[in-house]
Coordinates of C-alpha atoms in Angstrom, one line a residue:
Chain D
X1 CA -5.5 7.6 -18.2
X2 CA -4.6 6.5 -14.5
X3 CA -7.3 7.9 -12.1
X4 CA -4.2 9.1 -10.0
X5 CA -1.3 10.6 -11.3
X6 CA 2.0 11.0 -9.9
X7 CA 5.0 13.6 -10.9
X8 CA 7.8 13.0 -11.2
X9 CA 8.1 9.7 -11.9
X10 CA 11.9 9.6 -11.1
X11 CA 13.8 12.8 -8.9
X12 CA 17.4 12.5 -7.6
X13 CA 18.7 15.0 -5.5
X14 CA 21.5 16.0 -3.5
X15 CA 21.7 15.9 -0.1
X16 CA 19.8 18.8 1.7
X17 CA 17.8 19.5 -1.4
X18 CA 13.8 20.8 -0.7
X19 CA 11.5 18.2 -2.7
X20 CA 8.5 18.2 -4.4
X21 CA 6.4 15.0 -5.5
X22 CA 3.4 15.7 -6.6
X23 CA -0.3 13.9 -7.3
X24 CA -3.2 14.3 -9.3
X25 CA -6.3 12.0 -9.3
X26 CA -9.5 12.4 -11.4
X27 CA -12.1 10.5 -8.8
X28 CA -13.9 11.9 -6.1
X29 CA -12.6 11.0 -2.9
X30 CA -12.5 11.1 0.9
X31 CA -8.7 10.6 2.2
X32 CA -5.6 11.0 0.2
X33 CA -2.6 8.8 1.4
X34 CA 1.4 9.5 1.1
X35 CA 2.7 6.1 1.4
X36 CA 6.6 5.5 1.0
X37 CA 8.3 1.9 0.3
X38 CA 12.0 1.5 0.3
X39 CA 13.1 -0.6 -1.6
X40 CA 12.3 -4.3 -1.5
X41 CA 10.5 -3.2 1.1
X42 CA 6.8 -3.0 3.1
X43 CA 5.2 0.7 2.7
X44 CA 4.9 2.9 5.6
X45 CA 2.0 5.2 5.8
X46 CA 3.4 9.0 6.1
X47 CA 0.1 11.2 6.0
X48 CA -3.7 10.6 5.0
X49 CA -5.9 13.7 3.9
X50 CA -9.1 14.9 3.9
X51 CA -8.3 19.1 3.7
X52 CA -5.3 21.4 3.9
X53 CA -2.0 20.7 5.2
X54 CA 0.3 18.3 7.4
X55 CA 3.4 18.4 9.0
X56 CA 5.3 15.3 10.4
X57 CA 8.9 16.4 11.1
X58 CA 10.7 16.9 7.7
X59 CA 8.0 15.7 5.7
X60 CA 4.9 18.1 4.7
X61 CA 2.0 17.1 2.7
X62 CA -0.5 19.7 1.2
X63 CA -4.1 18.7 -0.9
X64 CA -6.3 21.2 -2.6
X65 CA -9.7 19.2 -3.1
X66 CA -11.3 22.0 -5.7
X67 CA -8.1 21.3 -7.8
X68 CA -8.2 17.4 -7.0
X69 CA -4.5 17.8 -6.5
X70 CA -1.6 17.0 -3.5
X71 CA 1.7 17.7 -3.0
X72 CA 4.1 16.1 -0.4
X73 CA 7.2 18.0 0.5
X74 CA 10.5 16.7 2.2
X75 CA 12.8 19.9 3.2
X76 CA 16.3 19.6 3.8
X77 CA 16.2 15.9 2.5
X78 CA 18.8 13.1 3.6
X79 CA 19.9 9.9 1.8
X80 CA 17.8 7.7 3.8
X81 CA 15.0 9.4 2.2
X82 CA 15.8 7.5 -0.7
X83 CA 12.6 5.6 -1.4
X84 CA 9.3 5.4 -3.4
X85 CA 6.7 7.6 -2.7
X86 CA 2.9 6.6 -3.5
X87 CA 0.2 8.7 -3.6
X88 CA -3.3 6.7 -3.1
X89 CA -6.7 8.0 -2.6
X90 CA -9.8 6.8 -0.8
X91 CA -12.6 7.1 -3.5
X92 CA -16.4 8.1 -1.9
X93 CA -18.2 5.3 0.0
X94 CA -15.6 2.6 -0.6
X95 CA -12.2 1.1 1.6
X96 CA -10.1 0.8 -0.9
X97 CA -7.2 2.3 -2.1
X98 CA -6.3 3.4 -6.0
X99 CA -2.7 4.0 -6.1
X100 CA -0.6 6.0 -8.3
X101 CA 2.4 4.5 -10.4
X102 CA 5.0 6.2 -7.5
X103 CA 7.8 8.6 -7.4
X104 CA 11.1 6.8 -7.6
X105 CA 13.4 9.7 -5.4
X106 CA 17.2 8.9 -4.8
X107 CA 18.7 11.6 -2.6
X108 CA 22.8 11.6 -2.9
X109 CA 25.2 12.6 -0.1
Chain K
X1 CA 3.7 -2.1 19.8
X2 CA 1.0 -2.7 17.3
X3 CA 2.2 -3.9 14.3
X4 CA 1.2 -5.9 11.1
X5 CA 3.1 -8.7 10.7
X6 CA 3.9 -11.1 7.9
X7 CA 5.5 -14.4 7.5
X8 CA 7.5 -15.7 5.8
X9 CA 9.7 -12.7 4.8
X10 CA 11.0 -14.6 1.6
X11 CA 8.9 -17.6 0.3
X12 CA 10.1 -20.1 -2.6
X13 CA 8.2 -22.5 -4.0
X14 CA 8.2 -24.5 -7.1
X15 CA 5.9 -24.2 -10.2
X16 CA 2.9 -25.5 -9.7
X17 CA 3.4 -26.5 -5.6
X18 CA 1.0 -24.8 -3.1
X19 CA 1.7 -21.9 -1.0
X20 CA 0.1 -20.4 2.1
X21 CA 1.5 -16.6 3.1
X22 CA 0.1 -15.5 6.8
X23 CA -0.8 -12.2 8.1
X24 CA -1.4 -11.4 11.7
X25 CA -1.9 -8.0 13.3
X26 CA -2.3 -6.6 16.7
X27 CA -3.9 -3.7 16.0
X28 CA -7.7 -5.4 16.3
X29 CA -9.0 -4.0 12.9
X30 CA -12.0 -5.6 11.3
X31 CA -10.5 -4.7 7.7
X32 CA -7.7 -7.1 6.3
X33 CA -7.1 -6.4 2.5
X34 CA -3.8 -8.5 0.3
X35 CA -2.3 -6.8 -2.3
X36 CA -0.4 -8.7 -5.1
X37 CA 2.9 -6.2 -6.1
X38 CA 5.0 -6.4 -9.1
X39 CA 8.5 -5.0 -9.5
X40 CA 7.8 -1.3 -10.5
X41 CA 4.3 -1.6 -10.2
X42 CA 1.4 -0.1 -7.9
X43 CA -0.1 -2.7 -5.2
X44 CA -3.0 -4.5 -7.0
X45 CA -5.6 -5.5 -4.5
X46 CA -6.7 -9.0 -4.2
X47 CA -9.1 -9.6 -2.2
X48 CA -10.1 -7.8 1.1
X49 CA -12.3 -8.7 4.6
X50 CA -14.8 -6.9 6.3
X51 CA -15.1 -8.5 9.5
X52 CA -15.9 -11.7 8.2
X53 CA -17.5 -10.7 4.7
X54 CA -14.9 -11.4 2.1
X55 CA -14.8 -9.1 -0.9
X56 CA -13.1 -10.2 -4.0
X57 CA -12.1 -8.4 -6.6
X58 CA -12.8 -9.2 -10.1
X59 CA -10.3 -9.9 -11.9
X60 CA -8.4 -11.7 -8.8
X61 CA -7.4 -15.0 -10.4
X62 CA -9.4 -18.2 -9.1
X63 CA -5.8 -19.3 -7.7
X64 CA -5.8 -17.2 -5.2
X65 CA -7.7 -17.9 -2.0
X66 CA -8.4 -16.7 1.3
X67 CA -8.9 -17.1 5.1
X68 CA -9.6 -15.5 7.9
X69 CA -10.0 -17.7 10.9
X70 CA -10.4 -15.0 13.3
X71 CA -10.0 -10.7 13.8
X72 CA -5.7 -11.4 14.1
X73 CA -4.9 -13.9 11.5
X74 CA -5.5 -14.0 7.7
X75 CA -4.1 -16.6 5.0
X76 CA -3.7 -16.0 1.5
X77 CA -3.4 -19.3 -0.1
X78 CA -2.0 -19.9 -3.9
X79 CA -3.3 -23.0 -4.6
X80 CA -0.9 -23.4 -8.3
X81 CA 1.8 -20.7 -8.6
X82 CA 3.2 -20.3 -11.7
X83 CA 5.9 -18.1 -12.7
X84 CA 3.8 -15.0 -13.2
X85 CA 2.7 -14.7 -9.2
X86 CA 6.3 -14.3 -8.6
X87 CA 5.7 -10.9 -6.5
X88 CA 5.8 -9.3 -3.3
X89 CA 2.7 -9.6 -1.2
X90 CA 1.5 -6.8 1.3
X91 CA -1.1 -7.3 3.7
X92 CA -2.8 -4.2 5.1
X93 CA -5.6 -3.3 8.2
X94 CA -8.0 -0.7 8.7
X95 CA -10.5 0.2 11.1
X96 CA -14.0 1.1 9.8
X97 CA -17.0 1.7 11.8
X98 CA -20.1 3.1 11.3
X99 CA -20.6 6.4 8.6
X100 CA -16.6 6.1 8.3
X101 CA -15.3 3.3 5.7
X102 CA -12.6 5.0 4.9
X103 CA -9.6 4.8 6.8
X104 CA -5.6 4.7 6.9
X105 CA -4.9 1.7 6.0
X106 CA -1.4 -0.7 8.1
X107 CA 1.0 -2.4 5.7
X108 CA 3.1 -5.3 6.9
X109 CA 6.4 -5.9 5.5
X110 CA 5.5 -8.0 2.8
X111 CA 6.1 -12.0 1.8
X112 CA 8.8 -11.8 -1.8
X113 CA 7.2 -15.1 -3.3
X114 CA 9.6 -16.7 -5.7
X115 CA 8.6 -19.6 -8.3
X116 CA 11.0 -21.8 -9.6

């Protein structure tokens, strides 16, 4: 079993659509990180977490440390959204990163 | 503006024929990590510098080398590609200092490495 977990693992959507990806992980940890990559492309860090809840424009990311769990939110999405979205998390006492398997989104005019 | 930048954007080399991929960053962070990344797959971390101490991970192949000359530039070197290093490869930054290792980490654009 993957120390982090990512659901869905593929979400299409039209155009304007609110969105839910969300991410599981098993490992203590002292940062969560929303990455998204478009394809054949670099990654782009969106948010990194230690408690509660950020905003950055359309995008909202949310993280429940009891429940070891995190959600990222994209409301009234567009079709440049289209990308992968990682989830990664910053295990205790460490600087690396152990990444989730991604959510594949495709968001349709 | 501060960036992490990687070159070349496409690399092609032949089976077998050395290749050096280059990171530099102007962001001045003492942590430079490379990430190997196959189609449909999570990045797989390499190798990665603290300031000068270079961490490699276990299962990185012996193939697969490193420099870092300096704080701005780091090298990943491939010393016998075959076809299965055919990948994209990211390099990433962070800054970590004191109590705080953990940090957000900077992705360049990446280096597609094709093996013919």
């Amino acid at each position: 079993k993957n120390e982090v977990e990512q659901s869905p693992q593929n979400l299409t959507a039209q155009e304007g659509e609110f969105i839910t990806i969300n991410c599981s992980y098993s490992v203590g940890i002292s940062a969560l990180h929303w990455l998204q990559q478009h394809p054949g492309g670099g990654i782009v860090s969106l948010f990194m977490l230690s408690s509660g809840k950020k905003k950055h424009g359309r995008l909202i990311a949310t993280i429940n440390i009891q429940e070891k769990h995190s959600s990222l939110h994209i409301t009234a999405s567009h079709p440049r959204d289209s990308a992968v979205y990682i989830c990664a998390v910053s295990p205790y006492n460490t600087d690396k990163l152990i990444f989730g398997t991604g959510t594949r989104l495709q968001v349709f005019p | 503006d501060a960036m992490v930048i990687q070159n070349p954007r496409y690399q092609v080399t032949q089976f077998g024929k050395p290749v050096t991929l280059s990171c530099s960053q102007t962001l001045n962070h003492n942590v430079m990590y490379w990430y190997q990344q196959k189609s449909s797959q999570a990045p797989k971390l390499l190798f990665h510098y603290y300031d000068k101490d270079f961490n490699n991970e276990a299962d990185t192949p012996d193939n697969f080398q490193s420099r870092r000359p300096n704080t701005s530039f780091c090298f990943l070197d491939i010393r016998s590609p075959g076809l299965g290093d055919a990948a994209m490869y990211l390099c990433a930054t962070s800054r970590a200092s004191g109590g705080t290792i953990y940090n957000e980490q900077f992705f360049g654009p990446g280096t597609r490495l094709t093996v013919l």
